């Protein structure tokens, strides 16, 4: 994901968040994530849990599994994370 984190993604995540998401923490997370992390299920689950925690949302196992499946089926475009932000609402 690196530093080209979409401003729209941040705004959408802010809009869905129970509390304001710290942009610095989100950018820090994004800078640590590699494209290959989205192919490693354990790392992907960790990223999803971190995003859910940052946005003040609970991510149940069913929704997490659905998101993992969407990554496997390439239904989530890594260049446009707005589809992921919709799932975290």
PDB file of N, CA, C and O in Angstrom, residues 22-57:
ATOM      1  N   UNK A  22      -6.868   8.068  13.502  1.00  0.00           N
ATOM      2  CA  UNK A  22      -5.631   8.843  13.493  1.00  0.00           C
ATOM      3  C   UNK A  22      -4.937   8.633  12.149  1.00  0.00           C
ATOM      4  O   UNK A  22      -4.481   7.532  11.838  1.00  0.00           O
ATOM      5  N   UNK A  23      -4.865   9.689  11.349  1.00  0.00           N
ATOM      6  CA  UNK A  23      -4.274   9.595  10.016  1.00  0.00           C
ATOM      7  C   UNK A  23      -2.819   9.137  10.084  1.00  0.00           C
ATOM      8  O   UNK A  23      -2.365   8.346   9.266  1.00  0.00           O
ATOM      9  N   UNK A  24      -2.083   9.594  11.081  1.00  0.00           N
ATOM     10  CA  UNK A  24      -0.682   9.191  11.226  1.00  0.00           C
ATOM     11  C   UNK A  24      -0.546   7.699  11.468  1.00  0.00           C
ATOM     12  O   UNK A  24       0.318   7.046  10.882  1.00  0.00           O
ATOM     13  N   UNK A  25      -1.415   7.143  12.315  1.00  0.00           N
ATOM     14  CA  UNK A  25      -1.372   5.699  12.581  1.00  0.00           C
ATOM     15  C   UNK A  25      -1.754   4.907  11.332  1.00  0.00           C
ATOM     16  O   UNK A  25      -1.166   3.869  11.041  1.00  0.00           O
ATOM     17  N   UNK A  26      -2.745   5.409  10.609  1.00  0.00           N
ATOM     18  CA  UNK A  26      -3.168   4.728   9.393  1.00  0.00           C
ATOM     19  C   UNK A  26      -2.058   4.754   8.349  1.00  0.00           C
ATOM     20  O   UNK A  26      -1.762   3.748   7.718  1.00  0.00           O
ATOM     21  N   UNK A  27      -1.412   5.895   8.194  1.00  0.00           N
ATOM     22  CA  UNK A  27      -0.294   5.990   7.247  1.00  0.00           C
ATOM     23  C   UNK A  27       0.880   5.104   7.690  1.00  0.00           C
ATOM     24  O   UNK A  27       1.549   4.496   6.865  1.00  0.00           O
ATOM     25  N   UNK A  28       1.112   5.031   8.994  1.00  0.00           N
ATOM     26  CA  UNK A  28       2.167   4.172   9.510  1.00  0.00           C
ATOM     27  C   UNK A  28       1.879   2.706   9.181  1.00  0.00           C
ATOM     28  O   UNK A  28       2.761   1.975   8.733  1.00  0.00           O
ATOM     29  N   UNK A  29       0.632   2.301   9.401  1.00  0.00           N
ATOM     30  CA  UNK A  29       0.242   0.931   9.060  1.00  0.00           C
ATOM     31  C   UNK A  29       0.436   0.695   7.569  1.00  0.00           C
ATOM     32  O   UNK A  29       1.009  -0.321   7.161  1.00  0.00           O
ATOM     33  N   UNK A  30      -0.025   1.632   6.749  1.00  0.00           N
ATOM     34  CA  UNK A  30       0.086   1.490   5.302  1.00  0.00           C
ATOM     35  C   UNK A  30       1.537   1.366   4.853  1.00  0.00           C
ATOM     36  O   UNK A  30       1.846   0.599   3.945  1.00  0.00           O
ATOM     37  N   UNK A  31       2.425   2.085   5.502  1.00  0.00           N
ATOM     38  CA  UNK A  31       3.837   2.042   5.103  1.00  0.00           C
ATOM     39  C   UNK A  31       4.496   0.708   5.464  1.00  0.00           C
ATOM     40  O   UNK A  31       5.492   0.331   4.874  1.00  0.00           O
ATOM     41  N   UNK A  32       3.908  -0.008   6.406  1.00  0.00           N
ATOM     42  CA  UNK A  32       4.464  -1.295   6.843  1.00  0.00           C
ATOM     43  C   UNK A  32       3.926  -2.471   6.033  1.00  0.00           C
ATOM     44  O   UNK A  32       4.509  -3.552   6.045  1.00  0.00           O
ATOM     45  N   UNK A  33       2.818  -2.246   5.341  1.00  0.00           N
ATOM     46  CA  UNK A  33       2.156  -3.321   4.611  1.00  0.00           C
ATOM     47  C   UNK A  33       2.766  -3.465   3.228  1.00  0.00           C
ATOM     48  O   UNK A  33       2.974  -2.491   2.521  1.00  0.00           O
ATOM     49  N   UNK A  34       3.045  -4.723   2.866  1.00  0.00           N
ATOM     50  CA  UNK A  34       3.566  -5.030   1.539  1.00  0.00           C
ATOM     51  C   UNK A  34       2.454  -5.702   0.739  1.00  0.00           C
ATOM     52  O   UNK A  34       1.554  -6.320   1.303  1.00  0.00           O
ATOM     53  N   UNK A  35       2.529  -5.583  -0.555  1.00  0.00           N
ATOM     54  CA  UNK A  35       1.524  -6.208  -1.416  1.00  0.00           C
ATOM     55  C   UNK A  35       1.420  -7.711  -1.120  1.00  0.00           C
ATOM     56  O   UNK A  35       0.324  -8.268  -1.129  1.00  0.00           O
ATOM     57  N   UNK A  36       2.533  -8.349  -0.833  1.00  0.00           N
ATOM     58  CA  UNK A  36       2.526  -9.796  -0.558  1.00  0.00           C
ATOM     59  C   UNK A  36       1.767 -10.135   0.726  1.00  0.00           C
ATOM     60  O   UNK A  36       1.299 -11.267   0.881  1.00  0.00           O
ATOM     61  N   UNK A  37       1.615  -9.163   1.637  1.00  0.00           N
ATOM     62  CA  UNK A  37       0.878  -9.405   2.879  1.00  0.00           C
ATOM     63  C   UNK A  37      -0.586  -9.743   2.602  1.00  0.00           C
ATOM     64  O   UNK A  37      -1.234 -10.422   3.396  1.00  0.00           O
ATOM     65  N   UNK A  38      -1.102  -9.272   1.469  1.00  0.00           N
ATOM     66  CA  UNK A  38      -2.497  -9.531   1.128  1.00  0.00           C
ATOM     67  C   UNK A  38      -2.704 -10.948   0.604  1.00  0.00           C
ATOM     68  O   UNK A  38      -3.826 -11.384   0.416  1.00  0.00           O
ATOM     69  N   UNK A  39      -1.611 -11.664   0.371  1.00  0.00           N
ATOM     70  CA  UNK A  39      -1.690 -13.051  -0.072  1.00  0.00           C
ATOM     71  C   UNK A  39      -1.455 -14.015   1.085  1.00  0.00           C
ATOM     72  O   UNK A  39      -1.674 -15.208   0.941  1.00  0.00           O
ATOM     73  N   UNK A  40      -1.006 -13.513   2.212  1.00  0.00           N
ATOM     74  CA  UNK A  40      -0.755 -14.318   3.410  1.00  0.00           C
ATOM     75  C   UNK A  40      -1.956 -14.142   4.343  1.00  0.00           C
ATOM     76  O   UNK A  40      -2.177 -13.069   4.900  1.00  0.00           O
ATOM     77  N   UNK A  41      -2.747 -15.199   4.504  1.00  0.00           N
ATOM     78  CA  UNK A  41      -3.997 -15.084   5.253  1.00  0.00           C
ATOM     79  C   UNK A  41      -3.797 -14.596   6.684  1.00  0.00           C
ATOM     80  O   UNK A  41      -4.549 -13.752   7.167  1.00  0.00           O
ATOM     81  N   UNK A  42      -2.777 -15.085   7.362  1.00  0.00           N
ATOM     82  CA  UNK A  42      -2.535 -14.668   8.752  1.00  0.00           C
ATOM     83  C   UNK A  42      -2.212 -13.174   8.815  1.00  0.00           C
ATOM     84  O   UNK A  42      -2.740 -12.455   9.671  1.00  0.00           O
ATOM     85  N   UNK A  43      -1.374 -12.701   7.908  1.00  0.00           N
ATOM     86  CA  UNK A  43      -1.023 -11.274   7.887  1.00  0.00           C
ATOM     87  C   UNK A  43      -2.237 -10.430   7.508  1.00  0.00           C
ATOM     88  O   UNK A  43      -2.461  -9.362   8.069  1.00  0.00           O
ATOM     89  N   UNK A  44      -3.025 -10.912   6.550  1.00  0.00           N
ATOM     90  CA  UNK A  44      -4.213 -10.182   6.127  1.00  0.00           C
ATOM     91  C   UNK A  44      -5.213 -10.067   7.275  1.00  0.00           C
ATOM     92  O   UNK A  44      -5.783  -9.003   7.514  1.00  0.00           O
ATOM     93  N   UNK A  45      -5.397 -11.137   8.020  1.00  0.00           N
ATOM     94  CA  UNK A  45      -6.303 -11.089   9.178  1.00  0.00           C
ATOM     95  C   UNK A  45      -5.799 -10.073  10.211  1.00  0.00           C
ATOM     96  O   UNK A  45      -6.586  -9.330  10.793  1.00  0.00           O
ATOM     97  N   UNK A  46      -4.494 -10.038  10.402  1.00  0.00           N
ATOM     98  CA  UNK A  46      -3.914  -9.081  11.347  1.00  0.00           C
ATOM     99  C   UNK A  46      -4.157  -7.636  10.876  1.00  0.00           C
ATOM    100  O   UNK A  46      -4.517  -6.774  11.673  1.00  0.00           O
ATOM    101  N   UNK A  47      -3.985  -7.393   9.590  1.00  0.00           N
ATOM    102  CA  UNK A  47      -4.224  -6.057   9.030  1.00  0.00           C
ATOM    103  C   UNK A  47      -5.688  -5.671   9.215  1.00  0.00           C
ATOM    104  O   UNK A  47      -5.995  -4.550   9.634  1.00  0.00           O
ATOM    105  N   UNK A  48      -6.591  -6.594   8.916  1.00  0.00           N
ATOM    106  CA  UNK A  48      -8.025  -6.318   9.061  1.00  0.00           C
ATOM    107  C   UNK A  48      -8.396  -6.008  10.503  1.00  0.00           C
ATOM    108  O   UNK A  48      -9.150  -5.065  10.771  1.00  0.00           O
ATOM    109  N   UNK A  49      -7.860  -6.780  11.441  1.00  0.00           N
ATOM    110  CA  UNK A  49      -8.140  -6.536  12.854  1.00  0.00           C
ATOM    111  C   UNK A  49      -7.590  -5.179  13.286  1.00  0.00           C
ATOM    112  O   UNK A  49      -8.242  -4.460  14.049  1.00  0.00           O
ATOM    113  N   UNK A  50      -6.409  -4.834  12.801  1.00  0.00           N
ATOM    114  CA  UNK A  50      -5.813  -3.542  13.138  1.00  0.00           C
ATOM    115  C   UNK A  50      -6.675  -2.404  12.595  1.00  0.00           C
ATOM    116  O   UNK A  50      -6.947  -1.430  13.308  1.00  0.00           O
ATOM    117  N   UNK A  51      -7.131  -2.523  11.346  1.00  0.00           N
ATOM    118  CA  UNK A  51      -7.996  -1.492  10.760  1.00  0.00           C
ATOM    119  C   UNK A  51      -9.308  -1.375  11.522  1.00  0.00           C
ATOM    120  O   UNK A  51      -9.792  -0.268  11.771  1.00  0.00           O
ATOM    121  N   UNK A  52      -9.878  -2.507  11.891  1.00  0.00           N
ATOM    122  CA  UNK A  52     -11.136  -2.489  12.647  1.00  0.00           C
ATOM    123  C   UNK A  52     -10.935  -1.801  13.992  1.00  0.00           C
ATOM    124  O   UNK A  52     -11.744  -0.963  14.400  1.00  0.00           O
ATOM    125  N   UNK A  53      -9.846  -2.119  14.665  1.00  0.00           N
ATOM    126  CA  UNK A  53      -9.552  -1.505  15.960  1.00  0.00           C
ATOM    127  C   UNK A  53      -9.336  -0.001  15.809  1.00  0.00           C
ATOM    128  O   UNK A  53      -9.867   0.788  16.595  1.00  0.00           O
ATOM    129  N   UNK A  54      -8.598   0.388  14.783  1.00  0.00           N
ATOM    130  CA  UNK A  54      -8.325   1.808  14.557  1.00  0.00           C
ATOM    131  C   UNK A  54      -9.615   2.594  14.300  1.00  0.00           C
ATOM    132  O   UNK A  54      -9.710   3.760  14.653  1.00  0.00           O
ATOM    133  N   UNK A  55     -10.588   1.935  13.663  1.00  0.00           N
ATOM    134  CA  UNK A  55     -11.834   2.628  13.333  1.00  0.00           C
ATOM    135  C   UNK A  55     -12.903   2.443  14.416  1.00  0.00           C
ATOM    136  O   UNK A  55     -14.013   2.935  14.279  1.00  0.00           O
ATOM    137  N   UNK A  56     -12.543   1.714  15.489  1.00  0.00           N
ATOM    138  CA  UNK A  56     -13.480   1.521  16.583  1.00  0.00           C
ATOM    139  C   UNK A  56     -14.601   0.554  16.260  1.00  0.00           C
ATOM    140  O   UNK A  56     -15.659   0.582  16.866  1.00  0.00           O
ATOM    141  N   UNK A  57     -14.369  -0.323  15.294  1.00  0.00           N
ATOM    142  CA  UNK A  57     -15.384  -1.283  14.875  1.00  0.00           C
ATOM    143  C   UNK A  57     -15.005  -2.684  15.325  1.00  0.00           C
ATOM    144  O   UNK A  57     -13.837  -3.004  15.459  1.00  0.00           O
TER     145      UNK A  57
END
